[in-house]
């Protein structure tokens, strides 16, 4: 009896060991295959950026550095085709077709206008959005949970209600609020609609002013600044690229600008609730890798870069004599100081 049990035990043990051994061997094989694949295959990554401004340049930096940290390095297994449209719509169209014709494996769109141009150029190559404020409203995807097409990625949205509420806390006597944005930016149009409604509900009188491009920023800001006590700016590319001018004009009228991005606060704004631009790039890189590893963009939900952070330009606040309540200051990250 004892011997029989021993025999059964021995056979079982051998069988278990055998299965384990085969499994380990297979694992090794799979690992080897993946390594060989990535070594052999160079990933062709296209990137289309609308223009240069500090926020977008930081997003790109975060993207490239995170890709490298995850093993995708230019010159090794990654080829990057970076295109900057210098804020020109015809450049966006031409560069989008070029990125598609050159058969990039995957393309990153930095800004709403750039991603819209890419979406027109291809329905097949996966497009990854890097910091797109309202992808559904801009017509890029059907649904944030289930995009439904070749587009997915990261949004940089922050709650506008919270932003206007913080402004009211910082400026208790605020009654007339200006909103400055660019009429051709889909991302801004939707934010302004929302801001207008929220501010009106909070009892503020609103004056909205739109620029058509960088050329009329100075003049439009001047006329707006003469009529209001503070200016709110949404996540807007044209204003981000001309933020020093906007801040300078506002300063002449002794009023503060309250933008929605860290870099815009640093460039002369007073305070704003925004997301970390570098983090947008990092999150975008993660989605790029997910899709390279086989995830279907149509079924990959949009990521939010992070929950808003309060950014404060302390020196600017001092210059304008704006006192920041202690509870806000405590939570804020200090930026800029110019
Ligand atoms: N969200 C913008 C868009 O959808 C792009 C953007 C990202 C941006 N970060 C920004 C614009 C900071 C201004 C400031 O086009």
CSV table of N, CA and C and ligand atoms in Angstrom, one decimal, residues 53 55-56 59 111-113 131-133 156 187 235-237 240 261 263-264 277 280, ligand 1:
chain,number,residue,atom,x,y,z
A,53,UNK,N,4.5,76.6,-29.0
A,53,UNK,CA,4.4,77.5,-27.8
A,53,UNK,C,4.8,76.6,-26.7
A,55,UNK,N,3.6,75.3,-24.1
A,55,UNK,CA,2.8,74.1,-23.6
A,55,UNK,C,3.0,73.0,-24.6
A,56,UNK,N,2.9,73.3,-25.9
A,56,UNK,CA,3.0,72.2,-26.9
A,56,UNK,C,4.4,71.6,-27.0
A,59,UNK,N,4.7,69.2,-24.2
A,59,UNK,CA,4.0,68.0,-24.4
A,59,UNK,C,4.8,67.0,-25.3
A,111,UNK,N,-2.6,69.2,-30.6
A,111,UNK,CA,-3.7,70.3,-30.7
A,111,UNK,C,-4.9,69.7,-31.5
A,112,UNK,N,-6.0,70.4,-31.3
A,112,UNK,CA,-7.2,70.0,-32.0
A,112,UNK,C,-7.1,70.2,-33.5
A,113,UNK,N,-6.7,71.4,-34.0
A,113,UNK,CA,-6.6,71.6,-35.4
A,113,UNK,C,-5.7,70.6,-36.1
A,131,UNK,N,-3.4,65.8,-25.7
A,131,UNK,CA,-3.9,67.0,-25.1
A,131,UNK,C,-5.0,67.7,-25.9
A,132,UNK,N,-6.1,67.0,-26.2
A,132,UNK,CA,-7.2,67.6,-27.0
A,132,UNK,C,-8.3,67.8,-26.0
A,133,UNK,N,-8.7,69.1,-25.9
A,133,UNK,CA,-9.7,69.5,-24.9
A,133,UNK,C,-11.0,68.8,-25.0
A,156,UNK,N,-6.9,67.2,-22.1
A,156,UNK,CA,-6.3,68.1,-21.1
A,156,UNK,C,-7.4,68.9,-20.4
A,187,UNK,N,-11.5,73.8,-30.0
A,187,UNK,CA,-11.3,73.5,-28.6
A,187,UNK,C,-11.8,74.7,-27.7
A,235,UNK,N,-8.2,77.0,-22.7
A,235,UNK,CA,-7.0,76.4,-23.3
A,235,UNK,C,-7.0,76.6,-24.8
A,236,UNK,N,-6.3,77.7,-25.2
A,236,UNK,CA,-6.4,78.2,-26.6
A,236,UNK,C,-5.0,78.4,-27.1
A,237,UNK,N,-4.7,77.8,-28.3
A,237,UNK,CA,-3.4,77.8,-28.8
A,237,UNK,C,-2.8,79.1,-29.2
A,240,UNK,N,-2.1,81.1,-26.2
A,240,UNK,CA,-0.9,80.6,-25.5
A,240,UNK,C,0.3,81.1,-26.2
A,261,UNK,N,-3.8,77.0,-18.3
A,261,UNK,CA,-2.7,76.1,-18.5
A,261,UNK,C,-1.5,76.6,-17.7
A,263,UNK,N,1.7,76.7,-18.4
A,263,UNK,CA,2.7,77.5,-19.1
A,263,UNK,C,2.1,79.0,-19.4
A,264,UNK,N,0.8,79.1,-19.5
A,264,UNK,CA,0.2,80.4,-19.7
A,264,UNK,C,0.3,81.2,-18.4
A,277,UNK,N,1.6,70.0,-18.5
A,277,UNK,CA,1.8,69.7,-19.9
A,277,UNK,C,2.8,68.5,-20.2
A,280,UNK,N,0.9,65.4,-19.9
A,280,UNK,CA,0.1,65.1,-21.1
A,280,UNK,C,0.9,64.2,-22.1
B,1,LIG,N1,-5.9,71.5,-25.8
B,1,LIG,C1,-5.4,72.2,-26.9
B,1,LIG,C2,-6.2,71.8,-28.1
B,1,LIG,O1,-7.1,70.9,-28.0
B,1,LIG,C3,-4.0,72.0,-27.1
B,1,LIG,C4,-3.2,72.4,-25.9
B,1,LIG,C5,-2.6,71.5,-25.0
B,1,LIG,C6,-3.0,73.7,-25.4
B,1,LIG,N2,-2.1,72.2,-24.0
B,1,LIG,C7,-2.3,73.5,-24.2
B,1,LIG,C8,-3.3,74.9,-25.8
B,1,LIG,C9,-1.9,74.6,-23.4
B,1,LIG,C10,-3.0,76.0,-25.0
B,1,LIG,C11,-2.3,75.9,-23.8
B,1,LIG,O2,-6.0,72.2,-29.2
